[in-house]
């Protein structure tokens, strides 16, 4: 059997949903588990709903949710030729919550609200496929994938989930050749909804591929496959035919927005190959990611925009030894904040971080107990794997380099504003 993941862009419009049966036609004789994300930018819109709710702006939250209801209901009706009543149950659950007052933490409410994006999209897609003769069985993934209650970044309970997959998904796949479910979400042992981190549907698909011992996983995207750079940022970006797990995990780690960084491990652990293919040109080959030695890769370019450089300098010329370094890392850990690059010198330490303003401010405040702290914002962290001087010069241009770190394989430079 194979696992497919269709991301938000692949179900963002009427036409794109109508294109799904054509893609699936090619796999008629296969058993498929299909993971689908929320449509288009629904998750962002739901984030706005939950923010308004948490700030006590109930009417605004309800109004924002009303817009989403309208979009989903209208789309379903266009696809099916009649209203889809099942959507109402999902709407009602959220509206009940929005009528209450928040008494728990933000992350809890975030997960209870945001998960509906995936429930709505899969409900619509499943009905549409059945309506088009592509028979499939819809599953609420919250009955299968158990997580802890680390809301917004929940961790899978592998043992429980494995048994559930055995007891529920495997028999369903005997009966029906397609099982269709949600990415990105799960539930705790108390049946609270959880989410796995933004863009987490790739990871859900990999979890299923692992648990079902799938023969491969395919992520369907609006690009030809994995490129060596974001074509929007680098006009000479080229398609890569083949990669290994290691290269893919490094790319995702440095910030390439191709797949969720957690996706590779469950696949690598079982040697399951990953394909990244275009839902616009489904017959084209895409990128093949597996366990292999791959030579002659082009330079792989990753830009991380909106970076901040935090410079920590010791006040009295004392060395930044292991004690102070450990303190800095403890602060990172307690804020759930990860540096993208660090560099130590005798009496200072440099940290490059995502400029999430609340976290940067907290970090600066807490490190100021031990250091003089300076923060510089609006910077770009450029990473090039398999670099050479020509590409480095081309990409840095006339921008000044504030920091540079390199290994034989990878170079990272922090660039000042243009
Ligand atoms: N819908 C979620 C998001 O936009 C998960 C996903 O698309 O993978 O982050
Ligand atoms: Mg997505």
CSV table of C-alpha atoms and ligand atoms in Angstrom, one decimal:
chain,number,residue,atom,x,y,z
A,1,UNK,CA,0.0,0.0,0.0
A,2,UNK,CA,1.0,3.6,-0.5
A,3,UNK,CA,0.5,6.8,1.5
A,4,UNK,CA,-0.4,10.0,-0.2
A,5,UNK,CA,-0.4,13.5,1.2
A,6,UNK,CA,-2.4,16.3,-0.4
A,7,UNK,CA,-1.4,19.7,1.0
A,8,UNK,CA,-3.6,22.8,1.3
A,9,UNK,CA,-2.7,24.1,-2.1
A,10,UNK,CA,-3.9,20.9,-3.8
A,11,UNK,CA,-7.4,21.4,-2.5
A,12,UNK,CA,-7.5,25.2,-2.5
A,13,UNK,CA,-10.0,25.7,-5.3
A,14,UNK,CA,-13.0,23.9,-6.9
A,15,UNK,CA,-10.9,23.0,-10.0
A,16,UNK,CA,-8.1,21.5,-7.9
A,17,UNK,CA,-10.4,19.3,-6.0
A,18,UNK,CA,-12.1,18.3,-9.2
A,19,UNK,CA,-8.6,17.3,-10.5
A,20,UNK,CA,-8.1,14.7,-7.7
A,21,UNK,CA,-10.0,11.9,-9.3
A,22,UNK,CA,-7.8,12.2,-12.4
A,23,UNK,CA,-4.7,11.8,-10.2
A,24,UNK,CA,-6.1,8.9,-8.3
A,25,UNK,CA,-7.2,7.2,-11.5
A,26,UNK,CA,-3.5,6.3,-12.2
A,27,UNK,CA,-3.5,4.3,-8.9
A,28,UNK,CA,-6.8,2.5,-9.3
A,29,UNK,CA,-5.3,-0.9,-8.4
A,30,UNK,CA,-3.5,0.3,-5.3
A,31,UNK,CA,-4.5,0.4,-1.6
A,32,UNK,CA,-4.1,4.0,-0.5
A,33,UNK,CA,-4.1,5.9,2.7
A,34,UNK,CA,-4.6,9.6,1.8
A,35,UNK,CA,-3.9,12.4,4.2
A,36,UNK,CA,-5.4,15.8,3.4
A,37,UNK,CA,-4.6,19.2,4.8
A,38,UNK,CA,-6.9,22.1,5.4
A,39,UNK,CA,-7.9,24.0,2.2
A,40,UNK,CA,-5.6,26.8,1.0
A,41,UNK,CA,-5.0,29.4,3.8
A,42,UNK,CA,-7.7,28.0,6.1
A,43,UNK,CA,-5.3,27.3,9.0
A,44,UNK,CA,-4.1,31.0,9.0
A,45,UNK,CA,-7.7,32.1,9.0
A,46,UNK,CA,-8.6,29.8,11.9
A,47,UNK,CA,-5.6,31.2,13.8
A,48,UNK,CA,-7.2,34.6,13.5
A,49,UNK,CA,-10.5,33.2,14.9
A,50,UNK,CA,-8.8,31.7,18.0
A,51,UNK,CA,-6.7,34.9,18.6
A,52,UNK,CA,-9.9,37.0,18.6
A,53,UNK,CA,-11.6,34.6,20.9
A,54,UNK,CA,-8.7,34.5,23.3
A,55,UNK,CA,-8.6,38.3,23.4
A,56,UNK,CA,-12.2,38.3,24.5
A,57,UNK,CA,-13.5,39.5,21.1
A,58,UNK,CA,-16.3,37.0,20.8
A,59,UNK,CA,-18.3,38.7,18.1
A,60,UNK,CA,-15.2,39.2,15.9
A,61,UNK,CA,-14.2,35.5,16.4
A,62,UNK,CA,-17.7,34.4,15.4
A,63,UNK,CA,-17.8,36.6,12.4
A,64,UNK,CA,-14.4,35.4,11.2
A,65,UNK,CA,-15.6,31.8,11.6
A,66,UNK,CA,-18.8,32.7,9.7
A,67,UNK,CA,-16.7,33.6,6.7
A,68,UNK,CA,-15.0,30.2,6.8
A,69,UNK,CA,-18.3,28.4,7.2
A,70,UNK,CA,-19.6,30.2,4.1
A,71,UNK,CA,-16.6,29.3,2.0
A,72,UNK,CA,-16.7,25.6,2.9
A,73,UNK,CA,-20.4,25.2,2.6
A,74,UNK,CA,-20.4,27.0,-0.8
A,75,UNK,CA,-17.6,24.9,-2.1
A,76,UNK,CA,-19.2,21.7,-1.0
A,77,UNK,CA,-22.5,22.6,-2.6
A,78,UNK,CA,-20.7,23.5,-5.9
A,79,UNK,CA,-18.9,20.2,-5.9
A,80,UNK,CA,-21.8,18.0,-4.9
A,81,UNK,CA,-24.7,19.8,-6.4
A,82,UNK,CA,-26.4,19.9,-2.9
A,83,UNK,CA,-25.6,21.1,0.6
A,84,UNK,CA,-23.4,18.8,2.7
A,85,UNK,CA,-25.1,18.5,6.0
A,86,UNK,CA,-22.3,16.8,7.9
A,87,UNK,CA,-20.3,20.1,7.9
A,88,UNK,CA,-22.8,21.5,10.4
A,89,UNK,CA,-21.7,19.2,13.2
A,90,UNK,CA,-18.2,20.5,12.9
A,91,UNK,CA,-19.4,24.1,12.8
A,92,UNK,CA,-21.5,23.6,15.9
A,93,UNK,CA,-18.7,22.2,17.9
A,94,UNK,CA,-16.5,25.2,17.3
A,95,UNK,CA,-19.3,27.7,17.8
A,96,UNK,CA,-20.1,26.3,21.2
A,97,UNK,CA,-16.5,26.8,22.2
A,98,UNK,CA,-16.4,30.4,20.9
A,99,UNK,CA,-19.5,31.2,23.0
A,100,UNK,CA,-17.6,30.4,26.1
A,101,UNK,CA,-15.0,32.5,27.9
A,102,UNK,CA,-11.4,31.3,27.8
A,103,UNK,CA,-10.3,29.7,31.1
A,104,UNK,CA,-7.4,27.6,29.8
A,105,UNK,CA,-4.1,28.4,28.0
A,106,UNK,CA,-4.0,29.8,24.5
A,107,UNK,CA,-2.4,26.7,23.0
A,108,UNK,CA,-5.2,24.5,24.2
A,109,UNK,CA,-7.9,26.6,22.4
A,110,UNK,CA,-5.7,26.9,19.4
A,111,UNK,CA,-5.8,23.2,18.9
A,112,UNK,CA,-9.5,22.8,19.6
A,113,UNK,CA,-10.3,25.4,17.0
A,114,UNK,CA,-7.6,25.0,14.3
A,115,UNK,CA,-8.2,21.3,13.9
A,116,UNK,CA,-11.6,21.9,12.2
A,117,UNK,CA,-9.8,23.1,9.0
A,118,UNK,CA,-8.7,19.5,8.3
A,119,UNK,CA,-12.0,18.0,9.4
A,120,UNK,CA,-13.9,20.2,7.0
A,121,UNK,CA,-11.6,19.7,4.1
A,122,UNK,CA,-11.5,15.9,4.4
A,123,UNK,CA,-15.2,15.7,4.8
A,124,UNK,CA,-15.7,17.7,1.6
A,125,UNK,CA,-13.0,15.8,-0.4
A,126,UNK,CA,-14.2,12.4,0.8
A,127,UNK,CA,-17.8,13.1,-0.2
A,128,UNK,CA,-16.7,14.6,-3.5
A,129,UNK,CA,-14.6,11.6,-4.4
A,130,UNK,CA,-17.3,9.1,-3.5
A,131,UNK,CA,-19.7,11.2,-5.6
A,132,UNK,CA,-17.2,11.0,-8.5
A,133,UNK,CA,-17.0,7.2,-8.2
A,134,UNK,CA,-13.7,7.1,-6.3
A,135,UNK,CA,-14.8,5.1,-3.3
A,136,UNK,CA,-13.1,5.9,0.0
A,137,UNK,CA,-13.7,5.6,3.7
A,138,UNK,CA,-13.4,8.8,5.8
A,139,UNK,CA,-11.7,8.4,9.2
A,140,UNK,CA,-11.4,10.9,12.0
A,141,UNK,CA,-7.7,10.7,12.7
A,142,UNK,CA,-8.3,11.7,16.3
A,143,UNK,CA,-9.6,8.2,16.9
A,144,UNK,CA,-6.4,6.7,15.6
A,145,UNK,CA,-3.4,9.0,16.4
A,146,UNK,CA,-3.0,9.5,20.1
A,147,UNK,CA,-0.7,12.3,21.3
A,148,UNK,CA,0.4,13.8,24.6
A,149,UNK,CA,-1.1,17.2,25.6
A,150,UNK,CA,1.8,19.4,24.4
A,151,UNK,CA,-0.7,21.5,22.5
A,152,UNK,CA,0.4,23.0,19.2
A,153,UNK,CA,3.4,20.7,19.1
A,154,UNK,CA,2.0,17.4,20.3
A,155,UNK,CA,4.1,14.2,20.3
A,156,UNK,CA,2.7,10.9,18.9
A,157,UNK,CA,2.2,8.0,21.3
A,158,UNK,CA,3.6,5.4,18.9
A,159,UNK,CA,2.6,2.3,20.9
A,160,UNK,CA,-1.1,3.3,21.3
A,161,UNK,CA,-1.3,4.6,17.7
A,162,UNK,CA,0.3,1.5,16.3
A,163,UNK,CA,-2.4,-0.7,17.9
A,164,UNK,CA,-5.2,1.6,16.7
A,165,UNK,CA,-3.9,1.5,13.2
A,166,UNK,CA,-3.8,-2.3,13.4
A,167,UNK,CA,-7.4,-2.5,14.8
A,168,UNK,CA,-9.0,0.2,12.7
A,169,UNK,CA,-7.1,1.2,9.6
A,170,UNK,CA,-5.8,-2.2,8.4
A,171,UNK,CA,-9.3,-3.8,8.4
A,172,UNK,CA,-10.7,-0.7,6.6
A,173,UNK,CA,-8.0,-1.0,3.9
A,174,UNK,CA,-9.1,-4.6,3.4
A,175,UNK,CA,-12.6,-3.5,2.6
A,176,UNK,CA,-12.0,-0.2,0.8
A,177,UNK,CA,-9.1,0.6,-1.4
A,178,UNK,CA,-8.9,4.2,-0.2
A,179,UNK,CA,-8.9,5.4,3.4
A,180,UNK,CA,-9.0,9.2,3.7
A,181,UNK,CA,-8.1,11.1,6.8
A,182,UNK,CA,-6.7,14.4,8.2
A,183,UNK,CA,-3.1,15.5,8.6
A,184,UNK,CA,-1.7,17.7,11.3
A,185,UNK,CA,-4.1,16.7,14.1
A,186,UNK,CA,-4.5,14.1,16.8
A,187,UNK,CA,-6.1,13.7,20.2
A,188,UNK,CA,-5.0,13.1,23.8
A,189,UNK,CA,-6.2,10.3,26.0
A,190,UNK,CA,-8.9,12.7,27.2
A,191,UNK,CA,-10.1,13.2,23.7
A,192,UNK,CA,-8.9,16.8,23.5
A,193,UNK,CA,-7.8,17.7,20.0
A,194,UNK,CA,-4.1,18.4,19.4
A,195,UNK,CA,-2.0,19.7,16.5
A,196,UNK,CA,1.5,18.6,15.5
A,197,UNK,CA,3.0,21.9,14.5
A,198,UNK,CA,2.4,24.0,11.4
A,199,UNK,CA,2.7,22.1,8.1
A,200,UNK,CA,2.5,18.9,10.1
A,201,UNK,CA,0.5,16.9,7.6
A,202,UNK,CA,3.6,15.7,5.9
A,203,UNK,CA,4.6,14.3,9.2
A,204,UNK,CA,1.2,12.6,9.7
A,205,UNK,CA,1.6,10.9,6.4
A,206,UNK,CA,5.0,9.7,7.4
A,207,UNK,CA,3.7,8.4,10.7
A,208,UNK,CA,1.1,6.3,8.8
A,209,UNK,CA,3.6,5.1,6.3
A,210,UNK,CA,5.7,3.9,9.1
A,211,UNK,CA,2.9,2.2,11.0
A,212,UNK,CA,1.4,0.6,8.0
A,213,UNK,CA,4.8,-0.4,6.5
A,214,UNK,CA,3.9,1.4,3.3
A,215,UNK,CA,5.8,0.7,0.1
A,216,UNK,CA,6.3,4.5,-0.4
A,217,UNK,CA,4.9,7.9,0.5
A,218,UNK,CA,4.1,10.7,-2.0
A,219,UNK,CA,3.6,14.3,-1.2
A,220,UNK,CA,1.7,16.1,-3.9
A,221,UNK,CA,2.7,19.8,-4.3
A,222,UNK,CA,2.3,22.7,-6.7
A,223,UNK,CA,5.9,22.4,-7.8
A,224,UNK,CA,7.7,19.9,-9.9
A,225,UNK,CA,9.4,18.3,-6.9
A,226,UNK,CA,12.2,19.4,-4.7
A,227,UNK,CA,14.1,22.4,-6.1
A,228,UNK,CA,17.6,23.5,-5.1
A,229,UNK,CA,16.2,26.9,-4.1
A,230,UNK,CA,12.9,28.7,-3.7
A,231,UNK,CA,12.1,29.7,-7.3
A,232,UNK,CA,10.5,32.9,-6.0
A,233,UNK,CA,13.8,34.0,-4.4
A,234,UNK,CA,16.3,32.5,-7.0
A,235,UNK,CA,15.3,32.6,-10.6
A,236,UNK,CA,17.8,29.9,-11.6
A,237,UNK,CA,16.3,27.4,-9.2
A,238,UNK,CA,16.5,23.8,-10.7
A,239,UNK,CA,14.6,20.6,-10.0
A,240,UNK,CA,16.4,17.8,-8.3
A,241,UNK,CA,15.7,14.3,-9.5
A,242,UNK,CA,17.0,12.3,-6.6
A,243,UNK,CA,18.1,13.0,-3.0
A,244,UNK,CA,18.9,10.9,0.1
A,245,UNK,CA,17.2,11.2,3.4
A,246,UNK,CA,20.1,12.9,5.0
A,247,UNK,CA,20.2,15.7,2.4
A,248,UNK,CA,16.5,16.2,2.7
A,249,UNK,CA,16.6,16.4,6.5
A,250,UNK,CA,19.4,18.9,6.4
A,251,UNK,CA,17.5,21.0,3.9
A,252,UNK,CA,14.4,21.0,6.0
A,253,UNK,CA,16.5,21.8,9.1
A,254,UNK,CA,18.0,24.8,7.6
A,255,UNK,CA,14.6,26.1,6.6
A,256,UNK,CA,13.8,24.9,3.1
A,257,UNK,CA,10.0,25.0,3.0
A,258,UNK,CA,9.7,21.8,1.1
A,259,UNK,CA,8.6,19.4,3.7
A,260,UNK,CA,8.1,19.3,7.4
A,261,UNK,CA,11.5,18.6,9.1
A,262,UNK,CA,10.0,15.7,11.2
A,263,UNK,CA,8.8,13.8,8.1
A,264,UNK,CA,12.0,12.0,7.2
A,265,UNK,CA,12.7,10.0,10.4
A,266,UNK,CA,9.7,7.7,10.4
A,267,UNK,CA,10.4,7.0,6.7
A,268,UNK,CA,14.2,6.5,7.1
A,269,UNK,CA,13.7,4.2,10.1
A,270,UNK,CA,11.8,1.8,7.9
A,271,UNK,CA,13.5,2.5,4.6
A,272,UNK,CA,10.3,3.8,3.0
A,273,UNK,CA,11.0,6.0,-0.1
A,274,UNK,CA,9.4,9.4,-0.4
A,275,UNK,CA,8.3,11.0,-3.7
A,276,UNK,CA,7.5,14.7,-4.0
A,277,UNK,CA,5.4,15.2,-7.1
A,278,UNK,CA,3.3,17.9,-8.8
A,279,UNK,CA,-0.5,17.6,-8.6
A,280,UNK,CA,-0.6,19.9,-11.7
A,281,UNK,CA,1.5,17.5,-13.8
A,282,UNK,CA,0.9,14.2,-12.0
A,283,UNK,CA,2.5,12.1,-14.8
A,284,UNK,CA,5.9,13.8,-14.4
A,285,UNK,CA,8.5,12.1,-12.3
A,286,UNK,CA,9.0,14.4,-9.3
A,287,UNK,CA,11.8,14.0,-6.8
A,288,UNK,CA,12.7,10.6,-5.4
A,289,UNK,CA,14.1,10.6,-1.8
A,290,UNK,CA,15.6,7.4,-0.5
A,291,UNK,CA,18.6,5.7,1.1
A,292,UNK,CA,21.4,6.1,-1.4
A,293,UNK,CA,24.7,7.8,-2.0
A,294,UNK,CA,24.1,10.7,-4.3
A,295,UNK,CA,26.9,12.6,-5.9
A,296,UNK,CA,27.1,15.9,-7.8
A,297,UNK,CA,24.3,17.7,-6.2
A,298,UNK,CA,23.9,21.3,-7.3
A,299,UNK,CA,24.4,24.0,-4.6
A,300,UNK,CA,21.3,23.9,-2.3
A,301,UNK,CA,20.2,27.3,-1.3
A,302,UNK,CA,18.0,28.1,1.7
A,303,UNK,CA,17.1,31.6,2.8
A,304,UNK,CA,15.7,32.3,6.3
A,305,UNK,CA,14.3,35.8,6.3
A,306,UNK,CA,13.4,37.9,9.4
A,307,UNK,CA,16.3,36.9,11.5
A,308,UNK,CA,17.6,38.7,14.6
A,309,UNK,CA,21.2,38.7,15.8
A,310,UNK,CA,21.4,38.8,19.6
A,311,UNK,CA,24.9,39.8,20.8
A,312,UNK,CA,25.6,38.8,24.4
A,313,UNK,CA,28.8,40.4,25.9
A,314,UNK,CA,30.1,39.7,29.3
A,315,UNK,CA,30.1,42.9,31.5
A,316,UNK,CA,33.4,42.7,33.3
A,317,UNK,CA,35.6,41.0,30.7
A,318,UNK,CA,35.0,37.5,32.2
A,319,UNK,CA,35.1,34.7,29.8
A,320,UNK,CA,31.9,33.1,28.4
A,321,UNK,CA,32.8,29.7,29.7
A,322,UNK,CA,30.6,26.6,30.1
A,323,UNK,CA,28.7,28.1,33.0
A,324,UNK,CA,27.4,31.1,31.1
A,325,UNK,CA,26.9,29.1,27.9
A,326,UNK,CA,24.7,26.6,29.8
A,327,UNK,CA,22.7,29.5,31.3
A,328,UNK,CA,22.0,30.8,27.8
A,329,UNK,CA,20.9,27.4,26.6
A,330,UNK,CA,18.7,26.9,29.6
A,331,UNK,CA,16.9,30.2,28.8
A,332,UNK,CA,16.4,29.0,25.2
A,333,UNK,CA,15.0,25.7,26.5
A,334,UNK,CA,12.6,27.3,28.9
A,335,UNK,CA,11.3,29.7,26.2
A,336,UNK,CA,11.0,26.8,23.7
A,337,UNK,CA,13.1,28.9,21.4
A,338,UNK,CA,15.8,27.5,19.2
A,339,UNK,CA,18.9,29.4,17.9
A,340,UNK,CA,19.5,29.0,14.2
A,341,UNK,CA,23.2,29.7,14.6
A,342,UNK,CA,25.5,30.5,17.5
A,343,UNK,CA,29.1,31.5,17.7
A,344,UNK,CA,31.3,31.9,20.8
A,345,UNK,CA,34.2,34.2,21.4
A,346,UNK,CA,36.2,34.9,24.5
A,347,UNK,CA,33.9,37.5,26.1
A,348,UNK,CA,30.9,37.3,23.9
A,349,UNK,CA,28.4,35.0,22.4
A,350,UNK,CA,26.3,35.6,19.2
A,351,UNK,CA,23.0,34.0,18.6
A,352,UNK,CA,20.9,34.2,15.4
A,353,UNK,CA,17.2,33.5,16.0
A,354,UNK,CA,13.9,33.9,14.3
A,355,UNK,CA,12.6,37.3,15.0
A,356,UNK,CA,9.4,36.2,16.9
A,357,UNK,CA,9.2,39.5,18.8
A,358,UNK,CA,7.8,38.2,22.1
A,359,UNK,CA,10.4,35.5,22.3
A,360,UNK,CA,13.3,37.7,21.3
A,361,UNK,CA,12.2,40.3,23.9
A,362,UNK,CA,12.0,37.6,26.6
A,363,UNK,CA,15.3,36.1,25.7
A,364,UNK,CA,17.0,39.6,25.7
A,365,UNK,CA,15.4,40.4,29.0
A,366,UNK,CA,16.5,37.2,30.7
A,367,UNK,CA,20.0,37.1,29.3
A,368,UNK,CA,20.5,40.7,30.5
A,369,UNK,CA,20.9,39.3,34.0
A,370,UNK,CA,24.3,38.2,33.0
A,371,UNK,CA,25.3,40.1,29.8
A,372,UNK,CA,25.1,43.4,28.0
A,373,UNK,CA,22.6,42.6,25.3
A,374,UNK,CA,22.3,44.1,21.8
A,375,UNK,CA,19.7,43.1,19.2
A,376,UNK,CA,19.9,43.7,15.5
A,377,UNK,CA,16.8,42.8,13.4
A,378,UNK,CA,15.7,42.4,9.8
A,379,UNK,CA,18.5,40.1,8.8
A,380,UNK,CA,18.7,37.2,6.4
A,381,UNK,CA,20.4,33.9,7.2
A,382,UNK,CA,21.6,32.3,3.9
A,383,UNK,CA,22.6,28.6,4.0
A,384,UNK,CA,24.3,27.0,1.0
A,385,UNK,CA,25.1,23.3,1.0
A,386,UNK,CA,27.6,22.1,-1.6
A,387,UNK,CA,28.7,25.7,-2.0
A,388,UNK,CA,31.5,27.2,-4.1
A,389,UNK,CA,32.9,30.7,-4.2
A,390,UNK,CA,31.0,31.7,-7.3
A,391,UNK,CA,27.6,31.0,-5.9
A,392,UNK,CA,28.5,32.5,-2.6
A,393,UNK,CA,29.5,35.8,-4.2
A,394,UNK,CA,26.6,35.8,-6.5
A,395,UNK,CA,24.1,35.4,-3.6
A,396,UNK,CA,25.8,37.8,-1.1
A,397,UNK,CA,26.1,40.5,-3.7
A,398,UNK,CA,26.9,43.8,-2.1
A,399,UNK,CA,25.2,43.0,1.2
A,400,UNK,CA,27.4,43.0,4.2
A,401,UNK,CA,28.1,39.7,6.0
A,402,UNK,CA,27.7,40.0,9.7
A,403,UNK,CA,28.6,36.4,10.6
A,404,UNK,CA,29.9,33.4,8.7
A,405,UNK,CA,30.2,29.8,9.6
A,406,UNK,CA,31.3,26.9,7.4
A,407,UNK,CA,32.1,23.2,7.2
A,408,UNK,CA,33.4,21.5,4.0
A,409,UNK,CA,29.8,20.9,3.1
A,410,UNK,CA,27.8,23.8,4.3
A,411,UNK,CA,28.3,27.5,4.6
A,412,UNK,CA,26.0,29.9,6.5
A,413,UNK,CA,26.2,33.7,6.3
A,414,UNK,CA,24.1,36.3,8.1
A,415,UNK,CA,23.4,39.1,5.8
A,416,UNK,CA,22.5,42.7,6.7
A,417,UNK,CA,19.4,44.5,5.2
A,418,UNK,CA,19.7,45.3,1.5
B,1,LIG,N1,-3.1,22.9,7.7
B,1,LIG,C1,-1.9,22.9,8.4
B,1,LIG,C2,-1.1,24.1,8.1
B,1,LIG,O1,-1.4,24.9,7.3
B,1,LIG,C3,-1.1,21.7,8.3
B,1,LIG,C4,-0.5,21.4,6.9
B,1,LIG,O2,-0.9,22.0,5.9
B,1,LIG,O3,0.3,20.6,6.8
B,1,LIG,O4,-0.1,24.3,8.8
B,2,LIG,MG1,0.3,23.2,3.9
